[in-house]
Coordinates of C-alpha atoms and ligand atoms in Angstrom, one line a residue:
M1 CA 65.6 102.2 101.0
A2 CA 68.4 100.0 99.5
A3 CA 66.6 99.8 96.2
E4 CA 66.1 103.5 95.9
S5 CA 67.3 105.2 92.7
P6 CA 69.0 108.6 92.5
A7 CA 66.5 111.4 92.8
M8 CA 65.2 113.3 89.7
R9 CA 64.5 116.9 90.6
R10 CA 62.7 119.6 88.5
V11 CA 64.4 123.0 88.8
Q12 CA 64.0 126.5 87.4
V13 CA 67.5 126.7 85.7
A14 CA 67.3 130.5 85.7
E15 CA 67.2 130.4 89.5
H16 CA 70.5 128.4 89.8
P17 CA 73.4 130.5 88.7
R18 CA 75.8 127.5 88.1
L19 CA 73.2 125.6 86.1
L20 CA 72.3 128.7 84.1
K21 CA 75.9 129.4 83.3
L22 CA 76.4 125.8 82.2
K23 CA 73.3 126.0 80.0
E24 CA 74.6 129.1 78.3
M25 CA 78.1 127.6 77.7
F26 CA 76.5 124.4 76.4
N27 CA 74.5 126.5 74.0
S28 CA 77.5 128.3 72.7
K29 CA 79.5 125.1 72.4
F30 CA 77.0 122.8 70.9
G31 CA 74.4 125.2 69.5
S32 CA 71.6 123.5 71.5
I33 CA 69.9 123.3 74.9
P34 CA 70.8 120.5 77.4
K35 CA 68.0 118.0 78.0
F36 CA 69.1 117.3 81.6
Y37 CA 71.9 117.9 84.1
V38 CA 73.5 115.4 86.6
R39 CA 75.6 116.2 89.7
A40 CA 77.7 113.8 91.8
P41 CA 79.6 115.0 94.9
G42 CA 83.1 114.6 96.1
R43 CA 83.7 113.3 99.6
V44 CA 85.9 113.7 102.7
N45 CA 86.8 110.6 104.5
I46 CA 86.5 111.4 108.2
I47 CA 88.2 108.1 109.4
G48 CA 89.0 104.7 107.9
E49 CA 91.8 105.2 105.4
H50 CA 93.0 102.5 103.1
I51 CA 90.8 99.8 104.5
D52 CA 87.8 99.7 102.1
Y53 CA 89.8 97.5 99.7
C54 CA 90.6 95.2 102.6
G55 CA 86.8 94.7 103.2
Y56 CA 86.5 97.1 106.2
S57 CA 83.9 99.8 106.9
V58 CA 84.8 103.5 106.4
L59 CA 83.2 106.7 107.6
P60 CA 83.0 109.4 104.9
M61 CA 80.6 112.3 104.1
A62 CA 79.8 113.9 100.8
I63 CA 81.0 117.5 100.4
E64 CA 79.1 120.3 98.7
Q65 CA 81.7 120.5 95.8
D66 CA 80.7 118.3 92.9
V67 CA 80.9 117.4 89.2
L68 CA 78.0 118.8 87.2
I69 CA 77.3 117.7 83.7
A70 CA 74.9 119.2 81.1
V71 CA 73.7 116.5 78.7
E72 CA 72.0 116.2 75.3
P73 CA 71.5 112.8 73.7
V74 CA 72.1 112.8 70.0
K75 CA 71.4 110.4 67.2
T76 CA 74.9 110.3 65.7
Y77 CA 76.5 107.6 67.9
T78 CA 79.2 110.2 68.7
L79 CA 80.2 111.1 72.2
Q80 CA 81.4 114.7 72.5
L81 CA 82.9 115.8 75.8
A82 CA 83.8 119.4 76.7
N83 CA 84.9 120.9 80.0
T84 CA 84.3 124.4 81.4
N85 CA 87.9 124.4 82.6
P86 CA 90.1 125.2 79.5
L87 CA 92.9 123.0 81.0
Y88 CA 90.8 119.9 80.2
L89 CA 90.7 119.6 76.4
D90 CA 87.7 118.6 74.3
F91 CA 87.4 114.9 73.4
S92 CA 85.2 113.0 71.0
T93 CA 84.9 109.3 70.2
S94 CA 82.4 106.8 68.7
A95 CA 80.0 105.8 71.5
N96 CA 80.3 102.2 70.2
N97 CA 84.0 101.8 70.6
I98 CA 85.1 103.0 74.0
Q99 CA 88.8 102.7 74.6
I100 CA 90.3 103.6 78.0
D101 CA 94.0 104.4 77.8
K102 CA 95.5 103.3 81.2
T103 CA 98.9 104.9 80.3
K104 CA 97.5 108.4 80.4
A105 CA 95.4 109.7 83.3
L106 CA 93.5 112.1 81.1
W107 CA 90.2 113.6 82.4
H108 CA 87.9 112.1 79.8
N109 CA 89.1 108.6 80.6
Y110 CA 87.2 108.9 83.9
F111 CA 84.0 109.7 82.1
L112 CA 84.6 106.7 79.8
C113 CA 84.9 104.4 82.9
G114 CA 81.4 105.4 84.1
L115 CA 79.9 105.1 80.6
K116 CA 81.6 101.7 80.0
G117 CA 80.4 100.4 83.3
I118 CA 76.8 101.0 82.5
Q119 CA 77.1 99.9 78.9
E120 CA 78.5 96.5 80.1
H121 CA 76.0 96.1 82.9
F122 CA 73.2 96.1 80.4
G123 CA 75.2 94.2 77.8
L124 CA 74.8 96.9 75.2
S125 CA 77.0 97.2 72.2
N126 CA 75.2 100.1 70.6
L127 CA 75.0 103.3 72.7
T128 CA 73.4 106.4 71.5
G129 CA 75.7 109.4 71.2
M130 CA 75.6 112.5 73.5
N131 CA 77.0 115.9 73.9
C132 CA 78.2 116.7 77.4
L133 CA 79.6 119.8 79.1
V134 CA 81.4 119.0 82.4
D135 CA 81.9 121.5 85.2
G136 CA 83.7 120.4 88.3
N137 CA 84.6 122.4 91.5
I138 CA 86.3 119.7 93.5
P139 CA 90.0 120.5 93.8
P140 CA 91.7 117.8 91.6
S141 CA 94.3 115.3 92.9
S142 CA 93.6 116.4 96.4
G143 CA 92.1 113.4 98.1
L144 CA 88.5 114.6 97.8
S145 CA 87.5 112.2 95.1
S146 CA 87.2 114.4 92.1
S147 CA 87.9 111.5 89.8
S148 CA 85.3 109.2 91.3
A149 CA 82.7 112.0 91.2
L150 CA 83.3 112.2 87.5
V151 CA 83.0 108.4 87.0
C152 CA 79.8 108.4 89.1
C153 CA 78.4 111.4 87.3
A154 CA 79.1 109.8 83.9
G155 CA 77.5 106.5 85.0
L156 CA 74.3 108.4 86.0
V157 CA 74.4 110.4 82.8
T158 CA 74.6 107.2 80.7
L159 CA 71.8 105.5 82.7
T160 CA 69.6 108.6 82.2
V161 CA 70.3 108.8 78.5
L162 CA 69.3 105.1 78.2
G163 CA 66.1 105.7 80.1
R164 CA 66.9 102.8 82.4
N165 CA 66.8 102.4 86.2
L166 CA 69.2 101.2 88.8
S167 CA 69.4 101.6 92.6
K168 CA 72.0 103.8 94.2
V169 CA 73.7 100.7 95.5
E170 CA 73.9 99.1 92.1
L171 CA 75.2 102.3 90.6
A172 CA 77.9 102.6 93.3
E173 CA 79.0 99.0 92.7
I174 CA 79.1 99.4 89.0
C175 CA 81.1 102.6 89.2
A176 CA 83.5 101.2 91.8
K177 CA 84.3 98.3 89.5
S178 CA 84.5 100.4 86.3
E179 CA 86.8 103.0 87.8
R180 CA 89.4 100.2 87.9
Y181 CA 89.6 100.4 84.1
I182 CA 91.9 103.3 84.8
G183 CA 94.3 100.9 86.5
T184 CA 94.0 101.7 90.2
E185 CA 92.6 99.0 92.5
G186 CA 90.5 101.3 94.7
G187 CA 87.9 100.0 97.1
G188 CA 84.3 101.3 96.9
M189 CA 84.2 104.1 99.4
D190 CA 84.2 107.1 97.0
Q191 CA 81.6 105.8 94.6
S192 CA 79.4 104.6 97.5
I193 CA 79.3 107.9 99.3
S194 CA 78.8 109.8 96.1
F195 CA 75.5 107.9 95.5
L196 CA 74.4 107.1 99.0
A197 CA 75.1 110.4 100.8
E198 CA 72.3 112.3 102.4
E199 CA 72.4 115.9 103.6
G200 CA 73.1 116.4 107.2
T201 CA 74.7 113.1 108.0
A202 CA 78.0 111.2 107.6
K203 CA 77.7 107.6 106.7
L204 CA 79.2 104.3 107.9
I205 CA 79.8 102.5 104.6
E206 CA 80.0 98.7 104.9
F207 CA 80.8 96.3 102.1
S208 CA 79.7 92.8 100.9
P209 CA 76.8 93.6 100.8
L210 CA 77.2 97.4 100.3
R211 CA 75.2 99.4 102.8
A212 CA 75.2 102.9 104.4
T213 CA 74.1 103.8 107.9
D214 CA 73.7 107.4 109.2
V215 CA 76.4 108.6 111.7
K216 CA 75.4 111.8 113.4
L217 CA 78.4 114.0 113.9
P218 CA 78.7 116.2 117.0
S219 CA 76.8 119.5 116.8
G220 CA 79.5 121.4 118.8
A221 CA 82.3 120.8 116.2
V222 CA 83.0 121.6 112.6
F223 CA 85.0 119.5 110.1
V224 CA 87.6 121.6 108.2
I225 CA 89.4 120.6 105.0
A226 CA 92.8 122.0 104.2
N227 CA 94.8 121.4 101.0
S228 CA 98.5 120.7 101.5
C229 CA 98.8 121.8 97.8
V230 CA 100.9 118.7 97.1
E231 CA 99.2 117.0 94.2
M232 CA 98.8 113.2 94.2
N233 CA 97.2 111.5 91.2
K234 CA 96.9 107.9 92.3
A235 CA 96.5 106.7 88.7
A236 CA 99.8 108.2 87.7
T237 CA 102.0 106.3 90.2
S238 CA 102.1 102.8 91.6
H239 CA 102.0 103.8 95.3
F240 CA 98.4 103.0 95.7
N241 CA 98.4 99.6 94.0
I242 CA 101.6 98.6 95.9
R243 CA 99.6 99.1 99.2
V244 CA 96.7 97.1 97.8
M245 CA 99.1 94.3 96.9
E246 CA 100.9 94.4 100.3
C247 CA 97.5 94.0 102.0
R248 CA 96.6 91.1 99.7
L249 CA 99.9 89.4 100.3
A250 CA 99.6 90.0 104.1
A251 CA 96.2 88.4 104.0
K252 CA 97.5 85.3 102.2
L253 CA 100.5 84.9 104.6
L254 CA 98.2 85.3 107.6
A255 CA 95.7 82.8 106.3
K256 CA 98.5 80.3 105.5
Y257 CA 100.0 80.7 109.0
K258 CA 96.6 79.9 110.5
N259 CA 96.3 76.8 108.2
L260 CA 93.4 78.3 106.3
Q261 CA 92.8 77.8 102.6
W262 CA 94.9 80.8 101.5
D263 CA 94.9 80.8 97.7
N264 CA 91.5 82.4 97.3
V265 CA 91.9 84.9 100.1
L266 CA 92.3 88.5 98.8
R267 CA 91.4 90.7 101.8
L268 CA 92.5 91.1 105.4
E269 CA 88.9 91.1 106.5
E270 CA 88.4 87.6 105.1
V271 CA 91.1 86.2 107.4
Q272 CA 89.4 87.7 110.4
A273 CA 86.0 86.4 109.3
K274 CA 87.4 82.9 108.7
L275 CA 89.0 82.9 112.2
G276 CA 86.0 84.4 113.8
I277 CA 88.1 86.6 116.2
S278 CA 88.2 90.3 117.1
L279 CA 90.3 93.0 115.5
E280 CA 92.4 93.2 118.6
E281 CA 93.1 89.5 118.3
M282 CA 94.0 89.9 114.6
L283 CA 96.6 92.4 115.7
L284 CA 98.1 89.7 117.9
V285 CA 98.0 87.1 115.1
T286 CA 99.8 89.7 112.9
E287 CA 102.6 90.0 115.4
D288 CA 103.0 86.3 115.6
A289 CA 102.8 85.5 111.9
L290 CA 104.6 88.4 110.2
H291 CA 107.9 90.1 110.9
P292 CA 108.6 93.9 110.8
E293 CA 111.5 93.5 108.4
P294 CA 110.4 94.0 104.8
Y295 CA 109.7 90.9 102.7
N296 CA 111.2 90.4 99.2
P297 CA 109.4 88.5 96.5
E298 CA 111.6 85.4 97.0
E299 CA 110.6 85.1 100.7
I300 CA 106.9 85.6 99.9
C301 CA 107.2 82.8 97.3
R302 CA 108.9 80.5 99.9
C303 CA 106.2 81.2 102.5
L304 CA 103.4 80.5 100.1
G305 CA 105.1 77.7 98.2
I306 CA 104.7 79.3 94.8
S307 CA 107.0 80.4 92.0
L308 CA 107.9 84.0 91.2
E309 CA 106.0 83.6 87.9
E310 CA 102.9 82.6 89.9
L311 CA 103.3 85.5 92.2
R312 CA 103.5 87.9 89.3
T313 CA 100.8 86.5 87.1
Q314 CA 98.3 85.3 89.7
I315 CA 98.6 87.8 92.6
L316 CA 100.3 91.1 91.6
S317 CA 98.7 93.8 89.5
P318 CA 100.4 94.8 86.2
N319 CA 102.1 97.9 87.7
T320 CA 103.5 96.2 90.8
Q321 CA 105.4 93.3 89.0
D322 CA 108.8 94.8 89.7
V323 CA 108.4 95.8 93.3
L324 CA 111.2 94.4 95.4
I325 CA 110.1 95.3 98.9
F326 CA 106.8 94.5 100.6
K327 CA 106.1 95.7 104.2
L328 CA 103.4 93.2 105.2
Y329 CA 103.6 93.5 109.0
Q330 CA 103.2 97.3 109.0
R331 CA 100.3 97.4 106.5
A332 CA 98.3 94.7 108.3
K333 CA 98.8 96.4 111.7
H334 CA 97.5 99.7 110.2
V335 CA 94.5 98.0 108.6
Y336 CA 93.3 96.1 111.7
S337 CA 93.9 99.0 114.0
E338 CA 92.2 101.5 111.6
A339 CA 89.2 99.2 111.2
A340 CA 88.8 99.2 115.0
R341 CA 89.1 103.0 115.2
V342 CA 86.2 103.4 112.7
L343 CA 83.9 101.3 115.0
Q344 CA 85.0 103.3 118.0
F345 CA 84.3 106.6 116.2
K346 CA 80.8 105.4 115.3
K347 CA 80.2 104.3 118.9
I348 CA 81.3 107.6 120.3
C349 CA 79.0 109.4 117.9
E350 CA 76.1 107.3 119.0
E351 CA 76.7 107.5 122.8
A352 CA 77.6 111.2 122.6
P353 CA 79.6 111.5 125.9
E354 CA 80.3 115.0 127.1
N355 CA 83.9 115.0 125.9
M356 CA 83.0 113.4 122.5
V357 CA 84.9 116.0 120.4
Q358 CA 88.1 115.3 122.3
L359 CA 87.6 111.5 122.0
L360 CA 86.8 111.7 118.2
G361 CA 89.9 114.0 117.8
E362 CA 92.1 111.5 119.5
L363 CA 91.0 108.7 117.1
M364 CA 91.7 111.0 114.2
N365 CA 95.1 111.8 115.5
Q366 CA 95.9 108.1 116.0
S367 CA 94.7 107.4 112.5
H368 CA 97.1 110.0 111.1
M369 CA 100.0 108.5 113.0
S370 CA 99.2 105.1 111.7
C371 CA 98.9 106.4 108.1
R372 CA 102.2 108.2 108.5
D373 CA 104.3 105.5 110.3
M374 CA 102.7 102.1 109.4
Y375 CA 101.1 102.7 106.1
E376 CA 103.6 105.4 104.9
C377 CA 101.0 107.3 102.9
S378 CA 101.7 110.7 104.3
C379 CA 104.3 113.3 103.2
P380 CA 106.2 116.1 105.0
E381 CA 103.7 118.8 103.9
L382 CA 100.7 116.8 105.2
D383 CA 102.5 116.2 108.5
Q384 CA 103.3 119.8 108.9
L385 CA 99.7 120.9 108.0
V386 CA 98.3 118.4 110.5
D387 CA 100.6 119.9 113.2
I388 CA 99.6 123.4 112.4
C389 CA 95.9 122.5 112.6
R390 CA 96.4 120.9 116.0
K391 CA 98.4 123.8 117.2
F392 CA 95.6 126.3 116.4
G393 CA 92.7 124.4 118.0
A394 CA 91.8 121.3 116.1
Q395 CA 91.1 118.4 118.5
G396 CA 92.2 116.0 115.8
S397 CA 93.6 116.3 112.4
R398 CA 94.6 113.7 109.8
L399 CA 95.3 113.2 106.1
T400 CA 92.2 112.2 104.1
G401 CA 91.8 110.1 101.0
A402 CA 94.7 108.2 99.4
G403 CA 97.4 110.5 100.9
W404 CA 100.9 111.2 99.6
G405 CA 99.6 114.7 99.2
G406 CA 96.1 116.2 99.0
C407 CA 94.0 117.4 102.0
T408 CA 93.8 117.1 105.7
V409 CA 90.5 116.9 107.7
S410 CA 90.4 118.4 111.2
I411 CA 87.7 118.4 113.9
V412 CA 87.5 121.9 115.4
P413 CA 85.2 123.1 118.3
A414 CA 82.7 125.4 116.6
D415 CA 83.5 128.4 118.8
K416 CA 87.2 128.2 117.7
L417 CA 86.5 128.1 114.0
P418 CA 87.1 131.8 113.0
G419 CA 90.5 132.0 114.8
F420 CA 91.4 128.5 113.6
L421 CA 90.9 129.5 109.9
A422 CA 92.8 132.7 110.2
N423 CA 95.7 131.2 112.0
V424 CA 96.1 128.1 109.8
H425 CA 95.9 130.4 106.7
K426 CA 98.7 132.5 108.1
A427 CA 100.9 129.6 109.2
Y428 CA 100.5 127.4 106.2
Y429 CA 99.4 129.4 103.2
Q430 CA 101.0 132.8 103.8
R431 CA 104.5 131.4 104.0
S432 CA 107.3 133.8 103.3
D433 CA 108.6 131.7 100.4
G434 CA 105.3 132.1 98.5
S435 CA 105.8 128.6 97.2
L436 CA 102.1 127.5 97.2
A437 CA 100.1 128.2 94.0
P438 CA 97.2 130.4 95.1
E439 CA 94.7 128.5 92.9
K440 CA 95.4 125.3 94.9
Q441 CA 95.0 126.9 98.3
S442 CA 91.9 125.8 100.0
L443 CA 90.8 125.8 103.6
F444 CA 87.1 125.5 104.3
A445 CA 84.6 124.2 106.8
T446 CA 82.3 121.6 105.4
K447 CA 79.0 119.9 106.2
P448 CA 77.6 116.5 105.1
G449 CA 76.1 117.1 101.7
G450 CA 73.6 115.1 99.6
G451 CA 74.3 112.4 96.9
A452 CA 74.2 112.2 93.2
L453 CA 71.0 113.3 91.4
V454 CA 69.5 114.3 88.0
F455 CA 68.0 117.8 87.3
L456 CA 65.4 118.4 84.7
E457 CA 64.4 121.9 83.6
A458 CA 61.0 122.7 84.9
Ligands
LIG1 C1 91.1 106.3 97.3 C2 90.3 105.0 96.9 C3 89.4 104.6 98.0 C4 90.2 104.4 99.3 C5 91.0 105.6 99.6 C6 91.9 105.4 100.8 O1 90.3 107.3 97.5 O2 89.6 105.3 95.7 O3 88.7 103.4 97.6 O4 90.9 103.2 99.2 O5 91.8 106.0 98.5 O6 91.2 105.3 102.0

């Protein structure tokens, strides 16, 4: 199972309207017929936010929305990228000289991340060229992993062009690592679920080693995604990396406090593993070892016995060098409590008590509160949307993905769904000020979808 590669499926393109349209557009763009197609899905994280990069398990599911790429390998060593969305401009480069510009979060850079990851994995300096037409229907910058889906899709495109084989786990690990070329220090959740997802089931994703276990969601409830219409591009700001660094520093201070070798500790999970204690006990250690007042760089250096220069060059990322305030206590409290909620969520799904929808909803509500107050990754619009969703029948509602904008996910009893959708639409999207761009508005029920795969024309 772990060694399984992404599926390769033969399809009658004429019977799939989206593939057919892509084939026709490809033909008018490049004057030829695609050799194959690859799809990689976006995801919604049900619970477990901002803890994957701390080493903790998360609980996402793939959504039906995806990135689909039509591909034709060519002999010219040129990579030509086009997008069905005219907002995303054409791009071409030599396939042997891939440069990723971190200063600009342009769409094609995500493709290049996936390509470069595979190229480096096989130690190849010469890549064949290809023509690619990309079509995505995941709302961008909305916390549903449109960028990781593009990275994963590009990774699988490159692997297929090369005629090589890798397991889903290897692909997920390569793509998680190579997405960091864009400059964000993400964990591996998005890429893992994009490859390891299976239709009909959410997954518990565990790291080191990477593995995915089915989590059966309650049949009496539906998960609904709603876009706050506030765009958050995590590569364009330093919010995301600041949180990663705060967690890293918290881990080092906790390890030092407990007289552990702290200099090679990077993740909060490592501290727990070294101490061999429970998450609840880690919350108590956090209260003893850290203070709620923010830390400045000088205090951190004093605690660790290092210079400011060492802090900057050996610990912090390039875009967090000038940060003056680090909230270590709050971030560690969020991470350890959120990690515990993920395990409770999975346990409730397994035991399926009669009031399970209510219990799962409570955990999702607690998760949102912790993201809002301790991790400070919400925003007023997300908080308002979460309140509206709860008011109209969600048992639980929370921000999903990185936050600071993007979508919420709510658990709604199945019989309340039609009324819920109508009321939330009215209360959030049909506001009198008409301030929300209609093309960004999305409110939809979702089901666990399948993972990345390759289509060949039958
Ligand atoms: C982004 C990152 C993920 C994860 C989430 C927050 O989607 O890519 O790795 O950290 O944010 O849970």
